[in-house]
Amino acid sequence: MLDKNHPLPLYHQLKQTLRERIEQGEWKPGQRIPSERELCETYRVSRMTVRQAVTELVNENLLWRDQGRGTFVSKPKIQKLLSRLTSFTEDMRARGKQAGARVLRLELAPAKPAVAHALQIAENQPVVLIERLRLADDEPVGIETSHLSFERCEAILHEDLSRSLYELLTSKFGQFPTHAEEQLEAAACSAHEAELLGVRRGTPVLSIKRTTLNQELRPIEYVESTYRGDRYVFYARLSVDHP
Ligand code: 16G
């Protein structure tokens, strides 16, 4: 029960209590939590207090509101270790999820300056452009736009890219992604991205640019990706340099 004489404000105490119910698994991901009115009655606090506690948990992405349907417990985020070079399919497999892709574009396109620079080719040289909506158990979590350049890469245009690109590269094209350089940035998603990802325009996303090198350390792929900020957490293991 909440303590009105406690120095912590009531909404804060309620927030802690609700957080515990989520963290201890009493309320499961995807489950609807009791209505504001029910929470007021259970904890004997005002509607304002409940609203403030719930809003803060929504802002922290522990809960989400579905207009007209109620407030639900969020699913845990997809954790991705930054120091390992993995494909989307491997990342999902490691989490027991089914990876999927909806191909939005698959064509030869002239390399834009940033693409040409990353792939170390001349501007406007044709590259294979693959834009895909990535799905985790059928839920859209990111958009990846890959640009590929290596000998005979045009043959990829005839492949099924709803499956793993990296598996294709290694099994059919003799291209093994071995190293990558990545840059992460926070961004607000555009109207187009919002529609594809099924989120509101302006929702925070992680914008990633990756250049992938093959076994000969030649750049073969340059990718611009947008991942849902509410579904991804990137982490790194750090160590000090020893002399
Ligand atoms: C990852 C890579 C992306 C690559 C894709 C291949 C990042 C930021 N991006 O999502 O560069 O094209 O995996 O996945 O990690 P796939 O083999 O499942 O198609």
Short mmCIF file of C-alpha atoms and ligand atoms in Angstrom, two decimals:
data_model
loop_
_atom_site.label_atom_id
_atom_site.label_comp_id
_atom_site.label_asym_id
_atom_site.label_seq_id
_atom_site.Cartn_x
_atom_site.Cartn_y
_atom_site.Cartn_z
CA MET A 1 0.00 0.00 0.00
CA LEU A 2 1.05 3.57 -0.60
CA ASP A 3 2.06 5.76 2.33
CA LYS A 4 0.65 9.31 2.27
CA ASN A 5 3.14 10.42 4.92
CA HIS A 6 6.15 9.13 3.05
CA PRO A 7 8.49 11.84 1.70
CA LEU A 8 8.29 10.31 -1.81
CA PRO A 9 5.30 11.73 -3.71
CA LEU A 10 2.38 9.34 -4.12
CA TYR A 11 2.64 9.11 -7.90
CA HIS A 12 6.27 8.09 -7.50
CA GLN A 13 5.41 5.37 -4.99
CA LEU A 14 2.69 4.12 -7.30
CA LYS A 15 5.07 4.13 -10.22
CA GLN A 16 7.52 1.94 -8.26
CA THR A 17 4.74 -0.43 -7.29
CA LEU A 18 3.51 -0.77 -10.87
CA ARG A 19 7.07 -1.22 -12.10
CA GLU A 20 7.55 -4.09 -9.63
CA ARG A 21 4.40 -5.81 -10.84
CA ILE A 22 5.83 -5.71 -14.38
CA GLU A 23 9.39 -6.66 -13.46
CA GLN A 24 8.30 -9.54 -11.28
CA GLY A 25 6.26 -10.91 -14.17
CA GLU A 26 2.90 -10.51 -12.48
CA TRP A 27 1.83 -8.43 -15.47
CA LYS A 28 3.18 -10.07 -18.63
CA PRO A 29 4.29 -8.48 -21.92
CA GLY A 30 1.28 -7.77 -24.09
CA GLN A 31 -1.13 -7.93 -21.12
CA ARG A 32 -3.55 -5.08 -20.45
CA ILE A 33 -3.12 -3.49 -17.05
CA PRO A 34 -6.15 -2.46 -14.95
CA SER A 35 -7.92 0.75 -16.00
CA GLU A 36 -7.18 4.10 -14.36
CA ARG A 37 -10.39 3.81 -12.40
CA GLU A 38 -9.47 0.36 -11.09
CA LEU A 39 -5.99 1.54 -10.12
CA CYS A 40 -7.52 4.52 -8.27
CA GLU A 41 -9.68 2.14 -6.26
CA THR A 42 -6.95 -0.42 -5.59
CA TYR A 43 -4.40 2.11 -4.40
CA ARG A 44 -6.85 4.70 -3.01
CA VAL A 45 -5.32 7.58 -4.93
CA SER A 46 -6.65 10.25 -7.27
CA ARG A 47 -6.97 9.91 -11.03
CA MET A 48 -4.22 12.55 -11.41
CA THR A 49 -1.79 10.41 -9.39
CA VAL A 50 -2.55 7.30 -11.44
CA ARG A 51 -2.25 9.19 -14.71
CA GLN A 52 1.11 10.66 -13.75
CA ALA A 53 2.56 7.29 -12.68
CA VAL A 54 1.29 5.53 -15.80
CA THR A 55 2.46 8.33 -18.11
CA GLU A 56 5.98 8.11 -16.74
CA LEU A 57 6.05 4.35 -17.30
CA VAL A 58 4.75 4.92 -20.84
CA ASN A 59 7.54 7.45 -21.41
CA GLU A 60 10.05 4.88 -20.18
CA ASN A 61 8.57 2.38 -22.66
CA LEU A 62 7.58 -0.09 -19.96
CA LEU A 63 3.95 0.44 -20.85
CA TRP A 64 2.19 1.64 -23.97
CA ARG A 65 -1.22 3.12 -24.54
CA ASP A 66 -3.52 2.00 -27.29
CA GLN A 67 -6.14 4.71 -27.73
CA GLY A 68 -9.52 3.36 -26.78
CA ARG A 69 -8.24 -0.10 -25.83
CA GLY A 70 -6.24 0.56 -22.70
CA THR A 71 -2.68 0.43 -21.44
CA PHE A 72 -0.49 -2.60 -22.09
CA VAL A 73 2.82 -3.99 -20.84
CA SER A 74 5.52 -3.53 -23.49
CA LYS A 75 7.48 -6.42 -24.91
CA PRO A 76 11.13 -6.55 -23.86
CA LYS A 77 13.46 -4.87 -26.34
CA ILE A 78 15.71 -6.74 -28.77
CA GLN A 79 19.21 -6.60 -27.32
CA LYS A 80 22.05 -6.35 -29.77
CA LEU A 81 25.71 -6.57 -28.91
CA LEU A 82 27.61 -3.97 -30.89
CA SER A 83 30.93 -5.74 -31.13
CA ARG A 84 29.70 -8.83 -33.01
CA LEU A 85 29.04 -8.85 -36.72
CA THR A 86 25.75 -10.66 -37.12
CA SER A 87 22.87 -10.65 -39.56
CA PHE A 88 19.34 -9.75 -38.69
CA THR A 89 18.36 -13.40 -39.12
CA GLU A 90 21.03 -14.55 -36.65
CA ASP A 91 19.99 -11.87 -34.17
CA MET A 92 16.38 -13.02 -34.28
CA ARG A 93 17.26 -16.71 -34.17
CA ALA A 94 19.31 -16.12 -31.02
CA ARG A 95 16.18 -14.68 -29.42
CA GLY A 96 13.88 -17.46 -30.51
CA LYS A 97 12.14 -15.20 -33.00
CA GLN A 98 11.32 -15.81 -36.62
CA ALA A 99 13.17 -13.34 -38.89
CA GLY A 100 11.35 -12.07 -41.94
CA ALA A 101 11.65 -9.45 -44.64
CA ARG A 102 9.24 -7.70 -46.96
CA VAL A 103 11.13 -6.56 -50.03
CA LEU A 104 10.18 -2.97 -50.83
CA ARG A 105 12.72 -2.32 -53.58
CA LEU A 106 15.19 -4.50 -55.44
CA GLU A 107 16.94 -2.84 -58.36
CA LEU A 108 20.16 -1.58 -59.89
CA ALA A 109 20.66 2.06 -58.97
CA PRO A 110 23.46 4.60 -59.52
CA ALA A 111 25.61 5.01 -56.41
CA LYS A 112 24.97 8.25 -54.54
CA PRO A 113 28.10 10.04 -53.24
CA ALA A 114 27.85 8.54 -49.71
CA VAL A 115 27.34 5.05 -51.13
CA ALA A 116 30.18 5.42 -53.62
CA HIS A 117 32.49 6.69 -50.90
CA ALA A 118 31.70 3.79 -48.54
CA LEU A 119 32.00 1.16 -51.25
CA GLN A 120 35.09 2.79 -52.77
CA ILE A 121 33.59 2.97 -56.23
CA ALA A 122 32.92 5.81 -58.67
CA GLU A 123 29.81 7.94 -58.17
CA ASN A 124 26.83 6.78 -60.21
CA GLN A 125 28.32 3.34 -60.77
CA PRO A 126 25.40 0.87 -60.59
CA VAL A 127 24.93 -0.94 -57.29
CA VAL A 128 22.29 -3.44 -56.21
CA LEU A 129 19.83 -1.61 -54.01
CA ILE A 130 17.70 -3.66 -51.62
CA GLU A 131 15.17 -1.98 -49.38
CA ARG A 132 13.48 -4.30 -46.91
CA LEU A 133 11.10 -4.04 -44.02
CA ARG A 134 12.47 -6.39 -41.36
CA LEU A 135 10.09 -8.41 -39.28
CA ALA A 136 10.50 -10.20 -35.96
CA ASP A 137 7.70 -12.74 -35.58
CA ASP A 138 5.80 -10.76 -38.23
CA GLU A 139 6.17 -7.50 -36.30
CA PRO A 140 7.93 -4.69 -38.24
CA VAL A 141 11.03 -3.63 -36.29
CA GLY A 142 13.28 -1.95 -38.86
CA ILE A 143 13.89 -0.82 -42.41
CA GLU A 144 17.19 -1.70 -44.07
CA THR A 145 18.43 -0.22 -47.32
CA SER A 146 21.47 -2.15 -48.52
CA HIS A 147 23.72 -1.21 -51.43
CA LEU A 148 25.89 -4.02 -52.74
CA SER A 149 28.88 -3.89 -54.98
CA PHE A 150 31.09 -6.84 -55.92
CA GLU A 151 31.76 -8.80 -59.07
CA ARG A 152 28.55 -10.23 -60.57
CA CYS A 153 26.46 -8.86 -57.72
CA GLU A 154 23.62 -8.13 -60.21
CA ALA A 155 22.70 -11.82 -59.99
CA ILE A 156 21.22 -11.00 -56.55
CA LEU A 157 18.36 -9.29 -58.39
CA HIS A 158 17.02 -12.76 -59.24
CA GLU A 159 17.19 -14.06 -55.67
CA ASP A 160 14.51 -14.30 -53.01
CA LEU A 161 15.39 -11.57 -50.53
CA SER A 162 12.65 -12.33 -48.07
CA ARG A 163 15.30 -14.68 -46.65
CA SER A 164 18.73 -13.91 -45.20
CA LEU A 165 20.96 -11.75 -47.38
CA TYR A 166 24.10 -12.83 -45.50
CA GLU A 167 23.28 -16.50 -45.98
CA LEU A 168 22.88 -15.85 -49.70
CA LEU A 169 26.14 -13.91 -49.89
CA THR A 170 28.09 -16.72 -48.28
CA SER A 171 26.37 -19.73 -49.84
CA LYS A 172 25.94 -18.48 -53.42
CA PHE A 173 28.26 -15.55 -53.97
CA GLY A 174 31.42 -16.46 -52.07
CA GLN A 175 31.21 -13.20 -50.12
CA PHE A 176 31.79 -13.58 -46.39
CA PRO A 177 30.97 -10.56 -44.25
CA THR A 178 33.96 -10.47 -41.86
CA HIS A 179 34.21 -6.90 -40.59
CA ALA A 180 31.95 -3.89 -40.41
CA GLU A 181 32.07 -0.29 -39.38
CA GLU A 182 28.94 1.12 -37.91
CA GLN A 183 27.63 4.51 -36.94
CA LEU A 184 24.58 4.96 -34.71
CA GLU A 185 22.47 8.05 -34.44
CA ALA A 186 19.19 8.97 -32.78
CA ALA A 187 16.48 10.24 -35.11
CA ALA A 188 12.76 10.88 -35.38
CA CYS A 189 11.08 8.70 -37.98
CA SER A 190 9.65 10.21 -41.14
CA ALA A 191 6.03 9.81 -42.21
CA HIS A 192 7.02 7.09 -44.69
CA GLU A 193 9.05 5.15 -42.09
CA ALA A 194 6.29 5.56 -39.51
CA GLU A 195 3.77 4.02 -41.84
CA LEU A 196 5.98 1.02 -42.61
CA LEU A 197 6.94 0.48 -38.97
CA GLY A 198 3.42 0.95 -37.69
CA VAL A 199 4.38 3.75 -35.30
CA ARG A 200 3.52 7.45 -35.09
CA ARG A 201 5.45 9.93 -37.19
CA GLY A 202 8.28 11.41 -35.15
CA THR A 203 8.69 8.30 -32.94
CA PRO A 204 12.33 7.93 -31.87
CA VAL A 205 14.34 5.53 -33.99
CA LEU A 206 17.96 4.44 -34.21
CA SER A 207 19.51 5.28 -37.48
CA ILE A 208 22.49 3.09 -38.38
CA LYS A 209 24.94 3.23 -41.23
CA ARG A 210 27.06 0.14 -41.77
CA THR A 211 29.85 -0.63 -44.21
CA THR A 212 30.57 -4.35 -44.39
CA LEU A 213 33.82 -5.84 -45.61
CA ASN A 214 34.36 -9.28 -47.10
CA GLN A 215 37.10 -11.83 -46.42
CA GLU A 216 39.53 -9.77 -48.52
CA LEU A 217 38.63 -6.68 -46.49
CA ARG A 218 36.93 -5.15 -49.51
CA PRO A 219 33.72 -3.16 -48.86
CA ILE A 220 30.81 -5.10 -50.36
CA GLU A 221 27.81 -3.63 -48.57
CA TYR A 222 26.73 -0.20 -47.38
CA VAL A 223 23.49 -0.19 -45.39
CA GLU A 224 21.33 2.55 -44.01
CA SER A 225 18.92 1.19 -41.43
CA THR A 226 16.20 2.53 -39.20
CA TYR A 227 15.26 0.51 -36.14
CA ARG A 228 12.37 1.18 -33.79
CA GLY A 229 13.72 2.85 -30.66
CA ASP A 230 11.05 1.17 -28.57
CA ARG A 231 12.06 -2.32 -29.74
CA TYR A 232 15.87 -2.16 -29.76
CA VAL A 233 18.61 -1.66 -27.22
CA PHE A 234 22.22 -1.71 -28.41
CA TYR A 235 24.96 -2.52 -25.96
CA ALA A 236 28.71 -2.88 -25.98
CA ARG A 237 31.29 -4.59 -23.80
CA LEU A 238 34.13 -2.27 -23.04
CA SER A 239 37.65 -2.85 -21.81
CA VAL A 240 40.63 -0.65 -21.14
CA ASP A 241 43.63 -0.70 -23.44
CA HIS A 242 46.49 -2.58 -21.82
CA PRO A 243 49.92 -1.26 -22.57
C1 16G B 1 21.86 -6.66 -40.21
C2 16G B 1 22.76 -5.58 -40.77
C3 16G B 1 22.58 -5.34 -42.23
C4 16G B 1 22.50 -6.64 -43.01
C5 16G B 1 21.48 -7.57 -42.42
C6 16G B 1 21.46 -8.91 -43.11
C7 16G B 1 22.86 -3.96 -38.87
C8 16G B 1 22.79 -2.56 -38.47
N1 16G B 1 22.62 -4.27 -40.13
O1 16G B 1 20.61 -6.20 -39.96
O2 16G B 1 23.70 -4.63 -42.67
O3 16G B 1 22.19 -6.38 -44.36
O4 16G B 1 21.80 -7.80 -41.06
O5 16G B 1 20.48 -9.70 -42.51
O6 16G B 1 23.15 -4.78 -38.06
P1 16G B 1 19.90 -10.99 -43.15
O7 16G B 1 21.03 -11.88 -43.45
O8 16G B 1 18.95 -11.52 -42.15
O9 16G B 1 19.20 -10.58 -44.44
#
